[in-house]
Coordinates of C-alpha atoms in Angstrom, one line a residue:
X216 CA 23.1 38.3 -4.8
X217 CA 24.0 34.7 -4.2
X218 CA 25.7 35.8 -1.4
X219 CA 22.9 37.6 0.2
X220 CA 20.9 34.3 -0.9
X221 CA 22.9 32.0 0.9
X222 CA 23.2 33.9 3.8
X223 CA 19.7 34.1 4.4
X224 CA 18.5 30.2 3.8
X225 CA 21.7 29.5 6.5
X226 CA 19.8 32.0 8.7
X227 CA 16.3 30.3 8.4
X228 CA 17.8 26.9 9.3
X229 CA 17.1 25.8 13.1
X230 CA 19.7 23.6 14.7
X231 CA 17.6 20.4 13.5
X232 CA 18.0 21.4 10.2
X233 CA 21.4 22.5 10.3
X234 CA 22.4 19.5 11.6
X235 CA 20.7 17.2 9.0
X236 CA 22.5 19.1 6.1
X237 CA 26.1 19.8 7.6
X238 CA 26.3 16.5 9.4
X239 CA 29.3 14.9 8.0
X240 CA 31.1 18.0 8.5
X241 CA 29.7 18.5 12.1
X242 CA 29.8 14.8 13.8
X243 CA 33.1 13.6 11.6
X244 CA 35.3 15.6 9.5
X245 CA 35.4 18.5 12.0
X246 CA 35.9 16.2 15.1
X247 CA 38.3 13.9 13.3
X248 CA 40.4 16.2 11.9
X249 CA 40.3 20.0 13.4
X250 CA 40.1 19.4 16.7
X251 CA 42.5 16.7 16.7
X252 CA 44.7 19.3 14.9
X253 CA 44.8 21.2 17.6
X254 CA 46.6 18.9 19.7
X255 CA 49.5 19.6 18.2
X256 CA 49.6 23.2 19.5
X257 CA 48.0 22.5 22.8
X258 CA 49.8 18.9 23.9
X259 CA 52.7 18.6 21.2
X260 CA 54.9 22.1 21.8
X261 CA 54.5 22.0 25.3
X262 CA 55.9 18.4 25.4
X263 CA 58.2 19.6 23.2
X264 CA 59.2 22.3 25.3
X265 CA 59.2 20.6 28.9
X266 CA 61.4 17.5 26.6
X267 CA 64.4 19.1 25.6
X268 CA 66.6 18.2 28.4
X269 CA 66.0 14.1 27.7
X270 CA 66.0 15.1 23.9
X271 CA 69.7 16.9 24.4
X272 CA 70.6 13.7 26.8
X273 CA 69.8 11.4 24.0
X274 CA 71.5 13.1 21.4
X275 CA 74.5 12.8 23.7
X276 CA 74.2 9.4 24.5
X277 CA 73.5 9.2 20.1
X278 CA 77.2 10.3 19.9
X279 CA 79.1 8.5 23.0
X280 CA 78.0 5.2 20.8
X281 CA 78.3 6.1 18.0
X282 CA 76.3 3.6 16.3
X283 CA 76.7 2.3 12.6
X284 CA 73.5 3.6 10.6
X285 CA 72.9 2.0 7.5
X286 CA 70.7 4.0 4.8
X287 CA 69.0 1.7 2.3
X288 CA 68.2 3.1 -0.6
X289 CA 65.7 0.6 -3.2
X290 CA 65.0 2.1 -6.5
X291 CA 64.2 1.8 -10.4
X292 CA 64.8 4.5 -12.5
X293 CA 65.6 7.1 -10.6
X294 CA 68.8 7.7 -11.8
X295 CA 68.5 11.7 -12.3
X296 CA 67.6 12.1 -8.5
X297 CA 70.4 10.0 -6.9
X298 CA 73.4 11.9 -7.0
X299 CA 71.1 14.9 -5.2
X300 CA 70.1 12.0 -2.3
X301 CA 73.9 10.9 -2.4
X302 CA 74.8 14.4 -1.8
X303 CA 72.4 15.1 1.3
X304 CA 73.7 12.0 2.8
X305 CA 77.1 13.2 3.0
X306 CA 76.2 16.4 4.3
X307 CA 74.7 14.8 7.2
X308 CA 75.6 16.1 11.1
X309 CA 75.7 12.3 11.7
X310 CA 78.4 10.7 10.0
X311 CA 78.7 7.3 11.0
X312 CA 76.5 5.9 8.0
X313 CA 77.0 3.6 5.0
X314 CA 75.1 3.7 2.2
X315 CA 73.8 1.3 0.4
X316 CA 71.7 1.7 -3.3
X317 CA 70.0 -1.2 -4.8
X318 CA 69.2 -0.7 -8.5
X319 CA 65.9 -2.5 -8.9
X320 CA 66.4 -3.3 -12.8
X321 CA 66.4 -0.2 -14.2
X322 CA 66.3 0.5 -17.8
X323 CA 67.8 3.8 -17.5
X324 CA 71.4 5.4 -16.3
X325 CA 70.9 4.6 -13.0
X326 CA 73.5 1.6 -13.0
X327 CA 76.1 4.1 -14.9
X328 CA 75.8 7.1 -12.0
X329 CA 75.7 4.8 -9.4
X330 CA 79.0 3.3 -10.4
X331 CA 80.5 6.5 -10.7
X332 CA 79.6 7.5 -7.1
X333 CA 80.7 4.3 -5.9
X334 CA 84.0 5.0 -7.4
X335 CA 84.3 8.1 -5.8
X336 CA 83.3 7.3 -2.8
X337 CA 79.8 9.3 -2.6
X338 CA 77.9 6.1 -2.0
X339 CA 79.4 2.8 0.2
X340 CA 77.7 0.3 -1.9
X341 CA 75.6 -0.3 -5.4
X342 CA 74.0 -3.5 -6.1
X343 CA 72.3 -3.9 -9.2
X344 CA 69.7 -6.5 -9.5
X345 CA 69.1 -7.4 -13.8
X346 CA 65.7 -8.7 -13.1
X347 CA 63.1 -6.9 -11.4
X348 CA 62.3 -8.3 -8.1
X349 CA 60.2 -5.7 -6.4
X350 CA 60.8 -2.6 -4.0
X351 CA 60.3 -5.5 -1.1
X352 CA 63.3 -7.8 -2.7
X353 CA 65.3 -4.9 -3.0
X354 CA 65.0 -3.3 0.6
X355 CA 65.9 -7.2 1.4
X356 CA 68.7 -6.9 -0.2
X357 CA 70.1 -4.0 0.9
X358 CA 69.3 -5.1 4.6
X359 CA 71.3 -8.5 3.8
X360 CA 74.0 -6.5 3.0
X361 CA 73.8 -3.9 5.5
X362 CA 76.4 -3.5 9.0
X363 CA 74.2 -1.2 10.9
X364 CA 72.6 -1.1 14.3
X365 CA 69.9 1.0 12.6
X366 CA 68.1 1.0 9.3
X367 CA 67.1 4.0 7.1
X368 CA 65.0 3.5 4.6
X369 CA 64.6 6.0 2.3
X370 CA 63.1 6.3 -1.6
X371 CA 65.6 6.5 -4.2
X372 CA 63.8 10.0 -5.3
X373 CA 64.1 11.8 -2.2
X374 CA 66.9 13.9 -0.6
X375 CA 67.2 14.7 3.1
X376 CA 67.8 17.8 5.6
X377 CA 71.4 18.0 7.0
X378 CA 70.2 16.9 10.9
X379 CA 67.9 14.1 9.7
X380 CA 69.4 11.2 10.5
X381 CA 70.7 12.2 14.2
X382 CA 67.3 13.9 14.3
X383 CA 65.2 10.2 13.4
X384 CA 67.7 8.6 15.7
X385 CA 66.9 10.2 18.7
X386 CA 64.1 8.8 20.0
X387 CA 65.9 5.7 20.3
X388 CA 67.9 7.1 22.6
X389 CA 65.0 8.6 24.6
X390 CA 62.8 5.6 24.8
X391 CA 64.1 1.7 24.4
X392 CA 60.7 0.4 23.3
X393 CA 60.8 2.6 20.5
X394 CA 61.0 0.2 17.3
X395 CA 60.8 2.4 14.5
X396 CA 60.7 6.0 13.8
X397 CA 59.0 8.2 10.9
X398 CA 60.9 10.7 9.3
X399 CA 59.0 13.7 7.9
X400 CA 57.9 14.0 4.5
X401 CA 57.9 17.3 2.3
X402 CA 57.4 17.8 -1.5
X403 CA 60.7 18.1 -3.4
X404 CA 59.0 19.5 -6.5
X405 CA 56.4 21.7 -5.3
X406 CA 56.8 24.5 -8.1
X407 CA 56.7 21.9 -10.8
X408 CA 52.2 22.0 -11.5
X409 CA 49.3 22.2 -9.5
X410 CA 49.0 18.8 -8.8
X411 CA 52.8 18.8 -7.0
X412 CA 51.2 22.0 -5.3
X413 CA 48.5 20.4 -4.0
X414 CA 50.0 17.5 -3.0
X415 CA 52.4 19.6 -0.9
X416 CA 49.6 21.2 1.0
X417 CA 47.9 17.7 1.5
X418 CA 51.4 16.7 3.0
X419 CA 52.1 19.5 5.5
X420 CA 48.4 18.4 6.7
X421 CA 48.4 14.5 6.5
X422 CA 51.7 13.6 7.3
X423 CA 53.5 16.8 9.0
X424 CA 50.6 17.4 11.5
X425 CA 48.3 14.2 10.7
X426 CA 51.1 11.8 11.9
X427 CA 52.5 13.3 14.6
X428 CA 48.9 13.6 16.3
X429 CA 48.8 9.9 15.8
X430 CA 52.1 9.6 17.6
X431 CA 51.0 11.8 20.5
X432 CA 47.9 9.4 20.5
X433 CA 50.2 5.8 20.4
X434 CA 48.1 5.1 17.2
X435 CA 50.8 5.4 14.5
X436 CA 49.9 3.3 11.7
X437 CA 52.4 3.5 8.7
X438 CA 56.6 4.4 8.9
X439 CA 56.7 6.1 5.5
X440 CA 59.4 4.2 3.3
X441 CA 60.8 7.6 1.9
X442 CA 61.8 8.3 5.3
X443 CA 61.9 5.4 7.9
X444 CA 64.1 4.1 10.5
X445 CA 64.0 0.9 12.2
X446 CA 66.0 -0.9 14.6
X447 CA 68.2 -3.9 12.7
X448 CA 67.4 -6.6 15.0
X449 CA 63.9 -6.6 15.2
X450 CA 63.6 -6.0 10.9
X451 CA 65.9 -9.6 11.3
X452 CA 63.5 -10.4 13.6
X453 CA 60.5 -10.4 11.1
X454 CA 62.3 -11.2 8.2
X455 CA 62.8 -8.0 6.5
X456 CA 59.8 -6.8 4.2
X457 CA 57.1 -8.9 2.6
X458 CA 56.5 -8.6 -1.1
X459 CA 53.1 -7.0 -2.9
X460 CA 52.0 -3.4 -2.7
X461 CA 51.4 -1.4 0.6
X462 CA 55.3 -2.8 2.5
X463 CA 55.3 0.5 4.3
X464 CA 52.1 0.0 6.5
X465 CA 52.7 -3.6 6.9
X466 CA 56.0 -3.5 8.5
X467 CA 54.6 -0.7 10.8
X468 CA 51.7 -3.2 11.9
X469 CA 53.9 -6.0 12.4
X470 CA 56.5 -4.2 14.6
X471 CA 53.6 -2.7 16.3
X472 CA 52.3 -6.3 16.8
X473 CA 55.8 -7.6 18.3
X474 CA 54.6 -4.8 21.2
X475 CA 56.9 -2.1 19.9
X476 CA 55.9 1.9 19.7
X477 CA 56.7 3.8 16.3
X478 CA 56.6 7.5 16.5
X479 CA 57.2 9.8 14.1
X480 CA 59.5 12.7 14.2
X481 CA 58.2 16.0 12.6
X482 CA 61.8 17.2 12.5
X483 CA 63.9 14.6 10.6
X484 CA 63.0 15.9 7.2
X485 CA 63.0 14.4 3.6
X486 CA 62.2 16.2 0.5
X487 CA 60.2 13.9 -2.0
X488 CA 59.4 13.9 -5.9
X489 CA 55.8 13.5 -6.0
X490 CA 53.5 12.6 -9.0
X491 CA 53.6 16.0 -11.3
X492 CA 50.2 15.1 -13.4
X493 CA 46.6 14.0 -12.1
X494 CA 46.4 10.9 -14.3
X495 CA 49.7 9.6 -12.5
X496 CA 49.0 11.0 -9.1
X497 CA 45.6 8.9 -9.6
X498 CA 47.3 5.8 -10.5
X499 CA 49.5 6.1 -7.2
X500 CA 46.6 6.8 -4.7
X501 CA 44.7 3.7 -6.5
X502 CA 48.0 1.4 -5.5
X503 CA 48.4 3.0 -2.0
X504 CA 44.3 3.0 -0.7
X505 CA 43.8 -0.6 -2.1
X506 CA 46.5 -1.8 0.4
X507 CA 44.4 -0.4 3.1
X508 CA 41.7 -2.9 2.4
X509 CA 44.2 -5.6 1.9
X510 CA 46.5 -5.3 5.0
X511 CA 44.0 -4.0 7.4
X512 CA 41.2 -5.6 6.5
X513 CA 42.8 -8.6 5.2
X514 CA 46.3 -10.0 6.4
X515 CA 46.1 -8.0 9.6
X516 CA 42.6 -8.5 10.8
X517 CA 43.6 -10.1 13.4
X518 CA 44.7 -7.4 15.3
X519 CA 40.9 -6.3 15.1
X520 CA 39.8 -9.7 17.4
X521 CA 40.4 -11.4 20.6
X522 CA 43.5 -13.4 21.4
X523 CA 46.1 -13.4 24.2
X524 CA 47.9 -11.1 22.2
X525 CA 45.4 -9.1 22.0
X526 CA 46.7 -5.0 22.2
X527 CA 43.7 -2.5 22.8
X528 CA 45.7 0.4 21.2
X529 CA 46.8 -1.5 18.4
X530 CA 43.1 -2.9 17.9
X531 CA 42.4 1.0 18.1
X532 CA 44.8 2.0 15.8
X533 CA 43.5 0.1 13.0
X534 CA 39.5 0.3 13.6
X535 CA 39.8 4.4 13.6
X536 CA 42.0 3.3 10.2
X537 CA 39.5 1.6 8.5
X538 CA 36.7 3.3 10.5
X539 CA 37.7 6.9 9.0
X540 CA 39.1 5.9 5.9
X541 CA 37.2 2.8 4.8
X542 CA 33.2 3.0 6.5
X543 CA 33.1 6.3 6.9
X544 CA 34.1 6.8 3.1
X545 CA 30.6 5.3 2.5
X546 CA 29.3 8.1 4.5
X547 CA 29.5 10.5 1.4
X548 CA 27.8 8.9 -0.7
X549 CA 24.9 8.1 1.8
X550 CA 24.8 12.0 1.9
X551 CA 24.8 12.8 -1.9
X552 CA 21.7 10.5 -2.4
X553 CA 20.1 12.3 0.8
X554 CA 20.7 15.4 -1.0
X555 CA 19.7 14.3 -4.8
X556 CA 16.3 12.6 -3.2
X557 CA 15.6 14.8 -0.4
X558 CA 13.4 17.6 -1.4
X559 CA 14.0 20.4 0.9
X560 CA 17.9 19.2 0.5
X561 CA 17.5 19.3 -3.7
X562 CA 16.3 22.7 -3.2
X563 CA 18.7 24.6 -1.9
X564 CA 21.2 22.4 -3.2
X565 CA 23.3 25.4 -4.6
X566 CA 24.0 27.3 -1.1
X567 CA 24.4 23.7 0.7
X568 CA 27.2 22.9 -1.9
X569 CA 28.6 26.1 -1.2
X570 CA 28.3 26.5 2.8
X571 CA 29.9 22.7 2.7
X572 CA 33.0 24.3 0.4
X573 CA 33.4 27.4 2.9
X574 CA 33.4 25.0 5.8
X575 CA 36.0 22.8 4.7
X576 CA 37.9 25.8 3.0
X577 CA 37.8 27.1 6.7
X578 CA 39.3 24.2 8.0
X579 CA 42.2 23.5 5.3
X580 CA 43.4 27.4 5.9
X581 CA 43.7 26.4 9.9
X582 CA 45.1 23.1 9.9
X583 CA 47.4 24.6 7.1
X584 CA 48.7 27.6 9.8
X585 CA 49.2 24.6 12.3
X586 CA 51.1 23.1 10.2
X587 CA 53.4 25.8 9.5
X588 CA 53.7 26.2 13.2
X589 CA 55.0 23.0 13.1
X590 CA 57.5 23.8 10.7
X591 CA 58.7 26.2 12.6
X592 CA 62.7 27.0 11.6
X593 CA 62.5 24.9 8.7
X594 CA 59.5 27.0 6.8
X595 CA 60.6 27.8 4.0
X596 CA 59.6 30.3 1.0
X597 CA 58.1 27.6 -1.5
X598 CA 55.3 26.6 1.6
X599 CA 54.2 30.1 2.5
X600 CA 53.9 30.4 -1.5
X601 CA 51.4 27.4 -1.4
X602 CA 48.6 30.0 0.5
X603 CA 47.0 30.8 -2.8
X604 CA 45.8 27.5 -3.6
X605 CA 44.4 26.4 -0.6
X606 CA 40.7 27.5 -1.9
X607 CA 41.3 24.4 -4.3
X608 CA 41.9 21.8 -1.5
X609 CA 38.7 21.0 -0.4
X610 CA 37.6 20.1 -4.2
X611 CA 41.3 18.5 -4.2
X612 CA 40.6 15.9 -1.2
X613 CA 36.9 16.2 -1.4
X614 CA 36.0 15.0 -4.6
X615 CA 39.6 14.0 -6.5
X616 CA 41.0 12.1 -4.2
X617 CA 37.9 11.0 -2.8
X618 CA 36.7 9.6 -6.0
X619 CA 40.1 7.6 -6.4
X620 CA 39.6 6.1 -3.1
X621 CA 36.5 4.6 -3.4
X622 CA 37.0 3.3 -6.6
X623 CA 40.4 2.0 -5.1
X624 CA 38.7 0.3 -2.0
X625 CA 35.5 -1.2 -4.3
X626 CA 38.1 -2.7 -6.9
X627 CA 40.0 -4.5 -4.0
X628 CA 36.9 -5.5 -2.2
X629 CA 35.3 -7.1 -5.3
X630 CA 38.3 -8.4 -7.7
X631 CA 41.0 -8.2 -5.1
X632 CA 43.2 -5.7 -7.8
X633 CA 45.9 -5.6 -5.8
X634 CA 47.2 -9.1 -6.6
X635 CA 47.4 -8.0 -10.3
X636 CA 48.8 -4.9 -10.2
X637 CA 51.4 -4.5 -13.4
X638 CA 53.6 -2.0 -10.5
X639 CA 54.6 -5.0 -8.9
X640 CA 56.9 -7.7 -10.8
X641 CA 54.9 -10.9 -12.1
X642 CA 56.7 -13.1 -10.1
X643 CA 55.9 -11.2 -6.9
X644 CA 51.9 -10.6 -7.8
X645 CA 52.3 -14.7 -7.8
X646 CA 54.0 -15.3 -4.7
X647 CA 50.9 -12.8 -3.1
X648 CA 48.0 -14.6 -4.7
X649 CA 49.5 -18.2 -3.1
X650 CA 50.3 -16.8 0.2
X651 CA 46.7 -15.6 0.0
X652 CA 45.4 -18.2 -0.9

């Protein structure tokens, strides 16, 4: 019956009226996102395909030199997940890397099994810092003490695919104004809860397929530090990482601002422990979407006006940033009042809640299928098992995550939370609030 229902009142809607209730859908959410989705199968494989040659040529030219790669590894606590990273690392194609692990004062075993794989050989170097400096201080570190051409970065909770580093490396070799390259990042512990679930989903869509659109477009905006690699000099150039929340997307700007490309690479792969509970996942998207309102909109507004420097795709880059994910957030809400306090919108509130939910269910269960397209060799079992949730996705990133982000960007916008955040070591949260000021 509802069916039927709902059916019929989307039959007596004329375009007009169609328009006026579907419009965020319609004019942003399905141009945004679904068709831009589709770039990956109709510009990204065929550029794949016709590439290969001058991929194989790089890899070659990878291996004449030879290169040192140093793989940074800053952590705290993660003790139970670095022997499985350590592992990886030596099961690499590439072997021409040291590794480095920086223990971030950790209050668990992670000093005692790093020790023992430094003993053994498993890791190149541990360095265990008492006090807590921050995950900024202790990528520095790590670089300070690193001998390689080339930077990996990589989270202490992650573990990699045997090709990944020759695979991340690569598009050095194909292109020299390449300054940085994003790995790929899958969940670890998908099976784990929902949320995990979820969150692997969102992941195939946001960084598998999202980000490599963005690096067909030249409007990569954030080198993921679970998976990252950047070329030695130019991180010397900039001074390594600056402290406070949000180090991934800043380094990406900056190097992007020195007139340098960063691409991402859908094929170097890292597996990643995600958050396993709501309540903690919440907490990490409140840290990560406040540092969009304070690096974008903030320390790197300047890419957003006129000067000599001044980069059109850069300028791009950021204003679709804060355009989709900042403004256009505000868009939402601007349609729930229109559909509380419009009358013919109140009344048939029930089916337009319900068409809204099919129409985004629509689009998660295609961009999902491009996404495993993507994939391609390396699908495995635990993302075809994902298929069941997917009905849950658009109440997922629709409301839950919505909800965190606006809270997120109000809370930096008003108090400036960011600067206080108990994540980041006192000491840092004061060094940010002077350079601020």
């Amino acid at each position: 019956m509802f069916i039927d229902n709902t059916l019929a009142f989307l039959y007596s809607l004329d375009s007009k009226e169609f328009l006026s209730y579907f419009w965020p859908f319609i004019f942003f959410d399905f141009l945004r996102y679904l068709l831009l989705d589709l770039l990956v199968v109709f510009v990204y494989f065929p550029k794949r395909f016709f590439s290969r040659q001058k991929r194989k040529f790089a890899l070659t030219k990878l291996y004449q030199e030879r290169p040192l790669v140093s793989v940074i590894v800053p952590g705290k606590n993660e003790g139970k997940h670095i022997p499985r990273l350590a592992d990886s690392l030596k099961k690499q194609n590439y072997k021409n890397i040291e590794i480095i692990i920086v223990d971030d004062g950790s209050d668990d075993n992670t000093e005692i099994i790093c020790r023992q794989l430094e003993l053994t050989g498993n890791i190149d170097k541990f360095i265990r810092n008492d006090i807590r400096g921050g995950k900024a201080s202790a990528a520095n570190t790590a670089l300070n003490y690193s001998n390689g051409k080339y930077i990996v970065h990589i989270d202490a909770d992650s573990h990699l695919y045997y090709n990944s580093i020759e695979t991340i490396l690569v598009p050095f070799y194909m292109d020299s104004s390449v300054g940085a390259v994003g790995g790929d990042v899958r969940v670890a512990n998908t099976e784990i809860s929902l949320a995990s679930k979820l969150q692997a989903i969102e992941y195939m869509k946001s960084i598998s397929t999202g980000r490599t659109i963005s690096s067909i477009l030249g409007l990569l905006r954030i080198i993921s530090g679970a998976h990252g690699a950047f070329r030695k000099d130019i991180l010397n150039r900039l001074g390594g990482w600056d402290v406070g929340p949000g180090l991934d997307g800043d380094i990406t700007l900056k190097i992007r601002k020195l007139g340098y490309r960063v691409v991402h690479e859908p094929h170097a792969i890292c597996f990643t422990n995600v958050p396993v509970k709501f309540s903690k996942l919440a907490k990490q998207r409140f840290r990560w979407d406040r540092s969009m309102v304070r690096f974008r909109m903030r320390k790197h507004v300047d890419i957003l006006l006129p000067s000599k420097n001044f980069s059109l795709r850069n300028f791009i880059t950021s204003f679709d940033n804060l355009l989709f994910n900042v403004i256009l957030n505000l868009k939402w809400w601007i349609y729930v009042i229109q559909l509380i306090f419009i009358p013919s919108a109140k009344e048939n509130l029930e089916y337009i809640i319900f068409i809204n939910y099919m129409l985004y269910f629509a689009v998660n269960i295609i961009e999902y299928f491009i996404a495993c397209l993507l994939y391609e060799k390396t699908l495995m079992k635990n993302d075809l098992l994902l298929i069941p949730f997917l009905p849950l996705m658009p109440i997922y990133t629709g409301i839950f995550i919505r909800l965190v982000r606006s809270y997120a960007y109000l809370m930096e916008l008003i108090n400036k939370s960011s600067y206080n955040d108990q994540w980041n070591p006192w000491k840092v949260s004061k060094i940010s609030k002077q350079e601020k000021m």
